[in-house]
CSV table of C-alpha atoms in Angstrom, one decimal:
chain,number,residue,atom,x,y,z
A,187,SER,CA,-0.1,-9.9,12.2
A,188,GLN,CA,-1.2,-9.1,8.7
A,189,GLN,CA,-4.1,-6.7,8.2
A,190,GLY,CA,-4.7,-7.7,4.6
A,191,GLU,CA,-4.8,-11.0,2.8
A,192,GLU,CA,-4.3,-11.1,-0.9
A,193,ASP,CA,-5.9,-13.7,-3.1
A,194,PRO,CA,-4.7,-15.6,-5.0
A,195,GLN,CA,-1.2,-16.1,-3.6
A,196,ALA,CA,0.1,-16.8,-7.0
A,197,LEU,CA,-1.2,-16.1,-10.5
A,198,SER,CA,0.3,-17.0,-13.9
A,199,ILE,CA,-1.2,-15.6,-17.1
A,200,GLN,CA,-0.2,-15.0,-20.7
A,201,GLU,CA,0.8,-11.6,-22.0
A,202,GLY,CA,-2.2,-9.6,-23.1
A,203,GLU,CA,-4.6,-11.2,-20.6
A,204,ASN,CA,-6.1,-9.4,-17.7
A,205,ALA,CA,-4.9,-10.1,-14.1
A,206,THR,CA,-7.2,-9.7,-11.1
A,207,MET,CA,-6.1,-9.9,-7.5
A,208,ASN,CA,-8.1,-9.4,-4.4
A,209,CYS,CA,-7.4,-8.0,-1.0
A,210,SER,CA,-9.4,-8.4,2.2
A,211,TYR,CA,-8.8,-6.5,5.4
A,212,LYS,CA,-10.0,-6.6,8.9
A,213,THR,CA,-10.6,-3.2,10.4
A,214,SER,CA,-12.1,0.1,9.2
A,215,ILE,CA,-9.8,2.2,7.0
A,216,ASN,CA,-9.2,5.7,5.7
A,217,ASN,CA,-7.6,4.5,2.5
A,218,LEU,CA,-6.2,1.4,0.9
A,219,GLN,CA,-3.0,1.4,-1.2
A,220,TRP,CA,-1.6,-1.1,-3.7
A,221,TYR,CA,2.1,-1.5,-4.2
A,222,ARG,CA,4.3,-3.6,-6.6
A,223,GLN,CA,7.6,-5.2,-5.7
A,224,ASN,CA,10.0,-6.6,-8.2
A,225,SER,CA,12.1,-9.5,-7.0
A,226,GLY,CA,13.2,-8.4,-3.5
A,227,ARG,CA,13.6,-4.8,-4.4
A,228,GLY,CA,11.8,-1.7,-3.0
A,229,LEU,CA,8.1,-1.3,-3.3
A,230,VAL,CA,6.5,1.0,-5.9
A,231,HIS,CA,3.3,2.8,-5.0
A,232,LEU,CA,0.6,2.1,-7.7
A,233,ILE,CA,-2.6,3.6,-6.5
A,234,LEU,CA,-4.4,4.9,-3.4
A,235,ILE,CA,-8.1,4.7,-3.0
A,236,ARG,CA,-9.9,6.5,-0.2
A,237,SER,CA,-12.7,5.0,1.9
A,238,ASN,CA,-15.3,7.2,0.2
A,239,GLU,CA,-14.3,6.1,-3.3
A,240,ARG,CA,-15.6,2.9,-5.0
A,241,GLU,CA,-13.4,2.8,-8.0
A,242,LYS,CA,-10.2,4.4,-9.3
A,243,HIS,CA,-8.2,4.1,-12.5
A,244,SER,CA,-4.6,4.7,-13.3
A,245,GLY,CA,-3.4,3.8,-16.8
A,246,ARG,CA,-3.9,0.0,-17.1
A,247,LEU,CA,-4.8,-0.3,-13.4
A,248,ARG,CA,-8.3,-0.4,-12.0
A,249,VAL,CA,-8.9,-0.6,-8.3
A,250,THR,CA,-12.3,-1.1,-6.6
A,251,LEU,CA,-13.1,-0.8,-2.9
A,252,ASP,CA,-16.0,-2.3,-1.1
A,253,THR,CA,-15.9,-1.1,2.5
A,254,SER,CA,-19.0,-3.1,3.5
A,255,LYS,CA,-17.2,-6.3,2.5
A,256,LYS,CA,-13.8,-5.0,3.6
A,257,SER,CA,-12.3,-5.9,0.3
A,258,SER,CA,-10.5,-4.4,-2.7
A,259,SER,CA,-9.5,-5.7,-6.1
A,260,LEU,CA,-6.7,-4.7,-8.4
A,261,LEU,CA,-7.2,-5.3,-12.1
A,262,ILE,CA,-4.3,-5.0,-14.5
A,263,THR,CA,-5.5,-5.0,-18.1
A,264,ALA,CA,-3.5,-6.1,-21.2
A,265,SER,CA,-0.7,-7.5,-19.0
A,266,ARG,CA,2.9,-7.4,-20.1
A,267,ALA,CA,6.0,-9.4,-19.1
A,268,ALA,CA,7.2,-6.3,-17.2
A,269,ASP,CA,4.2,-6.6,-14.9
A,270,THR,CA,5.7,-9.8,-13.4
A,271,ALA,CA,6.1,-8.9,-9.7
A,272,SER,CA,4.5,-9.3,-6.3
A,273,TYR,CA,1.5,-7.1,-5.5
A,274,PHE,CA,0.6,-6.0,-2.0
A,275,CYS,CA,-2.3,-4.1,-0.6
A,276,ALA,CA,-1.7,-2.0,2.5
A,277,THR,CA,-4.0,-0.2,5.0
A,278,GLY,CA,-3.8,1.7,8.2
A,279,ASN,CA,-1.7,4.4,9.8
A,280,LYS,CA,1.1,2.0,10.2
A,281,LEU,CA,0.7,0.9,6.6
A,282,THR,CA,0.1,-2.8,7.3
A,283,PHE,CA,0.7,-5.0,4.3
A,284,GLY,CA,-1.0,-8.1,3.1
A,285,THR,CA,0.7,-11.3,2.2
A,286,GLY,CA,1.0,-10.4,-1.5
A,287,THR,CA,0.1,-12.0,-4.8
A,288,GLN,CA,2.9,-13.2,-7.0
A,289,LEU,CA,2.0,-12.4,-10.6
A,290,LYS,CA,3.9,-14.0,-13.5
A,291,VAL,CA,3.2,-12.9,-17.0
A,292,GLU,CA,4.5,-15.2,-19.6
A,293,LEU,CA,5.3,-14.4,-23.2
B,107,LYS,CA,14.3,14.4,-8.3
B,108,ALA,CA,16.3,11.9,-6.4
B,109,GLY,CA,14.4,9.0,-4.8
B,110,VAL,CA,14.7,7.5,-1.4
B,111,THR,CA,18.3,6.4,-0.8
B,112,GLN,CA,19.2,3.6,1.6
B,113,THR,CA,22.7,2.7,2.6
B,114,PRO,CA,24.3,0.3,2.7
B,115,ARG,CA,22.6,-2.0,0.1
B,116,TYR,CA,24.1,-5.2,1.6
B,117,LEU,CA,25.4,-5.9,5.1
B,118,ILE,CA,26.7,-9.0,6.8
B,119,LYS,CA,27.0,-9.0,10.5
B,120,THR,CA,27.7,-11.5,13.3
B,121,ARG,CA,25.3,-12.5,16.0
B,122,GLY,CA,25.5,-10.1,19.0
B,123,GLN,CA,26.8,-7.2,17.0
B,124,GLN,CA,24.9,-4.0,16.3
B,125,VAL,CA,24.0,-2.4,13.0
B,126,THR,CA,22.9,1.1,11.8
B,127,LEU,CA,21.1,1.6,8.6
B,128,SER,CA,20.6,4.9,6.9
B,129,CYS,CA,17.7,6.4,4.9
B,130,SER,CA,17.6,9.7,3.0
B,131,PRO,CA,14.1,10.6,2.0
B,132,ILE,CA,13.0,12.5,-1.0
B,133,SER,CA,13.7,16.1,-0.7
B,134,GLY,CA,10.9,17.9,1.1
B,135,HIS,CA,9.5,14.7,2.6
B,136,ARG,CA,9.3,14.9,6.3
B,137,SER,CA,7.8,11.4,7.1
B,138,VAL,CA,10.1,8.4,7.1
B,139,SER,CA,8.9,4.9,7.9
B,140,TRP,CA,10.9,1.6,8.3
B,141,TYR,CA,9.8,-1.9,7.4
B,142,GLN,CA,11.2,-5.3,7.8
B,143,GLN,CA,10.6,-7.9,5.1
B,144,THR,CA,11.2,-11.6,5.7
B,145,PRO,CA,9.9,-14.7,3.8
B,146,GLY,CA,8.2,-16.0,6.9
B,147,GLN,CA,6.6,-12.8,8.3
B,148,GLY,CA,6.2,-10.7,5.2
B,149,LEU,CA,6.3,-6.9,5.4
B,150,GLN,CA,6.1,-5.6,9.0
B,151,PHE,CA,6.0,-2.0,10.2
B,152,LEU,CA,8.9,-1.0,12.5
B,153,PHE,CA,8.3,2.7,13.1
B,154,GLU,CA,7.5,6.1,11.6
B,155,TYR,CA,9.1,9.5,12.2
B,156,PHE,CA,7.8,12.9,11.2
B,157,SER,CA,9.7,16.1,11.9
B,158,GLU,CA,12.1,14.2,14.2
B,159,THR,CA,9.3,12.7,16.4
B,160,GLN,CA,8.3,9.1,16.4
B,161,ARG,CA,4.7,8.9,15.6
B,162,ASN,CA,4.0,5.2,15.4
B,163,LYS,CA,5.8,2.1,16.4
B,164,GLY,CA,5.3,-1.6,15.5
B,165,ASN,CA,5.6,-4.7,17.6
B,166,PHE,CA,9.3,-5.1,17.7
B,167,PRO,CA,11.6,-5.6,20.7
B,168,GLY,CA,13.5,-2.6,22.1
B,169,ARG,CA,16.6,-3.8,20.3
B,170,PHE,CA,15.1,-2.0,17.3
B,171,SER,CA,15.4,1.7,17.5
B,172,GLY,CA,15.4,4.7,15.2
B,173,ARG,CA,15.8,8.4,15.0
B,174,GLN,CA,15.3,11.2,12.5
B,175,PHE,CA,17.5,14.2,12.1
B,176,SER,CA,16.5,17.8,11.4
B,177,ASN,CA,17.2,17.3,7.6
B,178,SER,CA,14.7,14.4,7.7
B,179,ARG,CA,17.3,11.7,7.2
B,180,SER,CA,16.7,8.7,9.4
B,181,GLU,CA,18.7,5.9,10.9
B,182,MET,CA,17.6,2.7,12.4
B,183,ASN,CA,19.7,0.7,14.8
B,184,VAL,CA,19.5,-3.0,15.8
B,185,SER,CA,21.5,-4.0,18.8
B,186,THR,CA,22.5,-7.5,19.8
B,187,LEU,CA,21.7,-9.0,16.5
B,188,GLU,CA,20.0,-12.4,16.2
B,189,LEU,CA,19.9,-14.7,13.3
B,190,GLY,CA,16.2,-13.9,12.9
B,191,ASP,CA,17.0,-10.3,12.2
B,192,SER,CA,18.2,-11.3,8.7
B,193,ALA,CA,15.9,-9.5,6.4
B,194,LEU,CA,15.4,-6.8,3.8
B,195,TYR,CA,14.9,-3.5,5.6
B,196,LEU,CA,12.9,-1.0,3.7
B,197,CYS,CA,12.6,2.7,4.2
B,198,ALA,CA,9.8,4.8,2.8
B,199,SER,CA,9.1,8.5,2.7
B,200,SER,CA,6.1,10.7,2.3
B,201,SER,CA,5.2,14.3,2.5
B,202,ARG,CA,2.7,13.7,5.2
B,203,PRO,CA,2.5,11.2,8.0
B,204,GLU,CA,0.2,8.3,8.8
B,205,ALA,CA,-0.2,6.7,5.4
B,206,ASN,CA,-2.7,9.2,4.1
B,207,TYR,CA,-0.7,9.6,1.0
B,208,GLY,CA,1.4,7.2,-1.0
B,209,TYR,CA,4.8,6.3,0.1
B,210,THR,CA,8.0,6.2,-1.9
B,211,PHE,CA,10.2,3.3,-1.0
B,212,GLY,CA,14.0,2.9,-1.2
B,213,SER,CA,15.6,-0.2,-2.6
B,214,GLY,CA,16.3,-1.5,0.8
B,215,THR,CA,19.2,-2.8,2.8
B,216,ARG,CA,19.6,-6.6,2.9
B,217,LEU,CA,21.0,-7.6,6.3
B,218,THR,CA,22.4,-11.0,6.8
B,219,VAL,CA,23.2,-12.1,10.3
B,220,VAL,CA,25.6,-15.1,10.6
Protein backbone atom coordinates (compact mmCIF):
# COMPACT_ATOMS: atom_id res chain seq x y z
CA SER A 1 0.00 0.00 0.00
CA GLN A 2 1.12 3.54 -0.62
CA GLN A 3 2.41 5.53 2.32
CA GLY A 4 1.99 8.85 0.60
CA GLU A 5 -0.64 10.40 -1.55
CA GLU A 6 0.18 13.28 -3.85
CA ASP A 7 -2.33 15.91 -4.78
CA PRO A 8 -3.23 16.82 -7.45
CA GLN A 9 -2.80 13.70 -9.57
CA ALA A 10 -2.21 15.88 -12.61
CA LEU A 11 -1.31 19.53 -13.06
CA SER A 12 -0.99 21.53 -16.26
CA ILE A 13 0.49 25.02 -16.20
CA GLN A 14 2.12 27.56 -18.51
CA GLU A 15 5.85 28.10 -18.59
CA GLY A 16 6.88 30.72 -16.07
CA GLU A 17 4.08 29.91 -13.62
CA ASN A 18 4.63 28.27 -10.24
CA ALA A 19 3.63 24.67 -9.60
CA THR A 20 2.61 23.40 -6.19
CA MET A 21 2.05 19.78 -5.34
CA ASN A 22 1.17 18.27 -2.01
CA CYS A 23 1.92 15.01 -0.27
CA SER A 24 0.20 13.42 2.68
CA TYR A 25 1.58 10.45 4.58
CA LYS A 26 0.29 8.14 7.25
CA THR A 27 2.93 7.30 9.84
CA SER A 28 5.63 9.21 11.68
CA ILE A 29 8.77 9.83 9.67
CA ASN A 30 12.47 10.61 10.03
CA ASN A 31 12.56 12.39 6.70
CA LEU A 32 10.59 12.94 3.53
CA GLN A 33 12.08 12.95 0.06
CA TRP A 34 10.89 14.26 -3.28
CA TYR A 35 11.82 12.64 -6.58
CA ARG A 36 11.18 13.43 -10.23
CA GLN A 37 10.66 10.87 -12.98
CA ASN A 38 10.75 11.67 -16.67
CA SER A 39 8.58 9.46 -18.86
CA GLY A 40 9.23 5.97 -17.46
CA ARG A 41 12.90 6.52 -16.75
CA GLY A 42 14.74 6.35 -13.42
CA LEU A 43 13.93 8.69 -10.58
CA VAL A 44 15.99 11.74 -9.78
CA HIS A 45 16.38 12.78 -6.16
CA LEU A 46 15.34 16.41 -5.73
CA ILE A 47 15.40 17.19 -2.04
CA LEU A 48 15.27 15.57 1.40
CA ILE A 49 13.72 17.31 4.38
CA ARG A 50 14.18 15.94 7.88
CA SER A 51 11.41 15.71 10.43
CA ASN A 52 12.87 18.55 12.50
CA GLU A 53 12.94 20.92 9.51
CA ARG A 54 9.97 22.97 8.37
CA GLU A 55 11.21 24.38 5.09
CA LYS A 56 14.04 23.73 2.68
CA HIS A 57 15.15 25.34 -0.57
CA SER A 58 17.14 24.06 -3.50
CA GLY A 59 17.37 26.30 -6.55
CA ARG A 60 13.81 26.81 -7.84
CA LEU A 61 12.46 24.21 -5.43
CA ARG A 62 10.91 24.92 -2.07
CA VAL A 63 9.72 22.13 0.19
CA THR A 64 7.72 22.49 3.38
CA LEU A 65 6.95 19.87 5.97
CA ASP A 66 4.18 19.90 8.56
CA THR A 67 4.57 16.84 10.76
CA SER A 68 1.46 17.71 12.79
CA LYS A 69 -0.63 17.40 9.63
CA LYS A 70 1.54 14.67 8.13
CA SER A 71 1.89 16.64 4.95
CA SER A 72 4.50 18.21 2.71
CA SER A 73 4.41 20.48 -0.28
CA LEU A 74 6.76 20.98 -3.20
CA LEU A 75 6.80 24.34 -4.95
CA ILE A 76 8.56 24.77 -8.28
CA THR A 77 8.94 28.42 -9.13
CA ALA A 78 9.19 29.88 -12.65
CA SER A 79 8.50 26.50 -14.23
CA ARG A 80 10.06 25.44 -17.51
CA ALA A 81 9.02 22.92 -20.16
CA ALA A 82 11.88 20.71 -18.93
CA ASP A 83 10.10 20.41 -15.56
CA THR A 84 7.44 18.26 -17.25
CA ALA A 85 7.61 14.99 -15.32
CA SER A 86 6.00 12.98 -12.55
CA TYR A 87 6.85 14.00 -9.02
CA PHE A 88 6.79 11.62 -6.08
CA CYS A 89 7.17 11.99 -2.37
CA ALA A 90 8.70 9.12 -0.42
CA THR A 91 9.05 8.27 3.24
CA GLY A 92 10.17 5.50 5.53
CA ASN A 93 13.06 3.11 5.82
CA LYS A 94 11.72 1.14 2.89
CA LEU A 95 11.28 4.39 0.93
CA THR A 96 7.58 4.05 0.28
CA PHE A 97 6.41 6.21 -2.59
CA GLY A 98 3.20 8.10 -3.12
CA THR A 99 1.09 7.89 -6.23
CA GLY A 100 2.74 10.85 -7.92
CA THR A 101 1.71 14.14 -9.50
CA GLN A 102 2.03 14.39 -13.27
CA LEU A 103 3.15 17.92 -14.08
CA LYS A 104 2.91 19.27 -17.60
CA VAL A 105 4.46 22.63 -18.36
CA GLU A 106 3.31 24.09 -21.65
CA LEU A 107 5.10 26.69 -23.73
CA LYS B 1 31.54 9.71 -11.55
CA ALA B 2 29.48 6.93 -13.11
CA GLY B 3 25.85 6.64 -12.07
CA VAL B 4 23.85 3.57 -11.17
CA THR B 5 24.01 1.07 -14.02
CA GLN B 6 21.25 -1.43 -14.63
CA THR B 7 21.43 -4.20 -17.17
CA PRO B 8 19.78 -5.17 -19.35
CA ARG B 9 17.62 -2.15 -20.27
CA TYR B 10 14.89 -4.24 -21.87
CA LEU B 11 13.96 -7.86 -21.50
CA ILE B 12 11.20 -10.06 -22.88
CA LYS B 13 10.54 -13.36 -21.16
CA THR B 14 7.93 -16.08 -21.35
CA ARG B 15 5.64 -17.08 -18.48
CA GLY B 16 7.27 -19.67 -16.27
CA GLN B 17 10.82 -18.64 -17.07
CA GLN B 18 13.17 -16.98 -14.62
CA VAL B 19 15.09 -13.75 -14.99
CA THR B 20 18.10 -12.10 -13.37
CA LEU B 21 18.58 -8.35 -13.36
CA SER B 22 21.81 -6.63 -12.47
CA CYS B 23 22.61 -3.35 -10.74
CA SER B 24 25.98 -1.69 -10.27
CA PRO B 25 25.79 1.11 -7.69
CA ILE B 26 27.74 4.33 -7.62
CA SER B 27 31.32 3.69 -6.59
CA GLY B 28 31.55 3.78 -2.80
CA HIS B 29 27.82 3.23 -2.24
CA ARG B 30 27.15 0.14 -0.20
CA SER B 31 23.35 0.28 -0.02
CA VAL B 32 21.31 -1.01 -2.95
CA SER B 33 17.52 -1.08 -3.10
CA TRP B 34 15.17 -2.52 -5.69
CA TYR B 35 11.72 -1.27 -6.70
CA GLN B 36 9.00 -2.43 -9.02
CA GLN B 37 6.95 0.14 -10.90
CA THR B 38 3.68 -0.73 -12.63
CA PRO B 39 0.83 1.51 -13.81
CA GLY B 40 -1.58 -0.16 -11.41
CA GLN B 41 0.49 -0.47 -8.22
CA GLY B 42 2.92 2.40 -8.67
CA LEU B 43 6.37 2.19 -7.11
CA GLN B 44 6.76 -0.66 -4.67
CA PHE B 45 9.75 -1.52 -2.53
CA LEU B 46 11.22 -4.98 -3.11
CA PHE B 47 14.30 -5.19 -0.88
CA GLU B 48 17.39 -3.37 0.33
CA TYR B 49 20.91 -4.70 0.76
CA PHE B 50 23.76 -3.15 2.68
CA SER B 51 27.20 -4.73 2.87
CA GLU B 52 25.87 -8.00 1.40
CA THR B 53 23.08 -8.28 4.01
CA GLN B 54 19.40 -7.87 3.31
CA ARG B 55 18.18 -5.15 5.65
CA ASN B 56 14.59 -4.71 4.55
CA LYS B 57 12.12 -6.63 2.44
CA GLY B 58 8.86 -5.59 0.85
CA ASN B 59 5.65 -7.57 0.49
CA PHE B 60 6.50 -9.65 -2.51
CA PRO B 61 6.27 -13.43 -2.90
CA GLY B 62 9.30 -15.63 -2.47
CA ARG B 63 9.69 -15.82 -6.25
CA PHE B 64 11.44 -12.47 -5.92
CA SER B 65 14.91 -12.72 -4.46
CA GLY B 66 18.09 -10.75 -4.47
CA ARG B 67 21.67 -10.70 -3.37
CA GLN B 68 24.57 -8.33 -3.07
CA PHE B 69 28.18 -9.10 -3.78
CA SER B 70 31.30 -7.94 -1.97
CA ASN B 71 31.84 -5.20 -4.58
CA SER B 72 28.29 -3.92 -3.78
CA ARG B 73 26.87 -4.98 -7.13
CA SER B 74 23.45 -6.48 -6.73
CA GLU B 75 21.26 -8.88 -8.62
CA MET B 76 17.59 -9.62 -8.32
CA ASN B 77 16.00 -12.80 -9.55
CA VAL B 78 12.40 -13.56 -10.36
CA SER B 79 11.50 -17.19 -10.82
CA THR B 80 8.42 -18.69 -12.45
CA LEU B 81 7.51 -15.46 -14.17
CA GLU B 82 3.88 -14.36 -14.34
CA LEU B 83 2.27 -11.86 -16.67
CA GLY B 84 1.81 -9.53 -13.73
CA ASP B 85 5.57 -9.32 -13.23
CA SER B 86 5.78 -7.12 -16.31
CA ALA B 87 7.11 -3.86 -14.95
CA LEU B 88 9.92 -1.37 -14.79
CA TYR B 89 12.43 -2.58 -12.20
CA LEU B 90 14.47 0.19 -10.65
CA CYS B 91 17.61 -0.05 -8.62
CA ALA B 92 18.84 2.69 -6.32
CA SER B 93 22.04 3.16 -4.40
CA SER B 94 23.02 5.20 -1.39
CA SER B 95 26.04 5.61 0.80
CA ARG B 96 23.98 4.70 3.87
CA PRO B 97 21.06 2.35 4.37
CA GLU B 98 17.48 2.91 5.37
CA ALA B 99 16.63 5.97 3.35
CA ASN B 100 18.28 8.48 5.65
CA TYR B 101 19.99 10.04 2.67
CA GLY B 102 18.87 10.54 -0.89
CA TYR B 103 19.01 7.66 -3.30
CA THR B 104 20.45 7.66 -6.80
CA PHE B 105 18.40 5.62 -9.22
CA GLY B 106 19.38 3.75 -12.34
CA SER B 107 17.40 4.02 -15.57
CA GLY B 108 15.69 0.72 -14.90
CA THR B 109 15.12 -2.59 -16.62
CA ARG B 110 11.81 -2.89 -18.42
CA LEU B 111 10.67 -6.49 -18.18
CA THR B 112 7.87 -7.76 -20.38
CA VAL B 113 6.43 -11.21 -19.67
CA VAL B 114 4.49 -12.77 -22.53
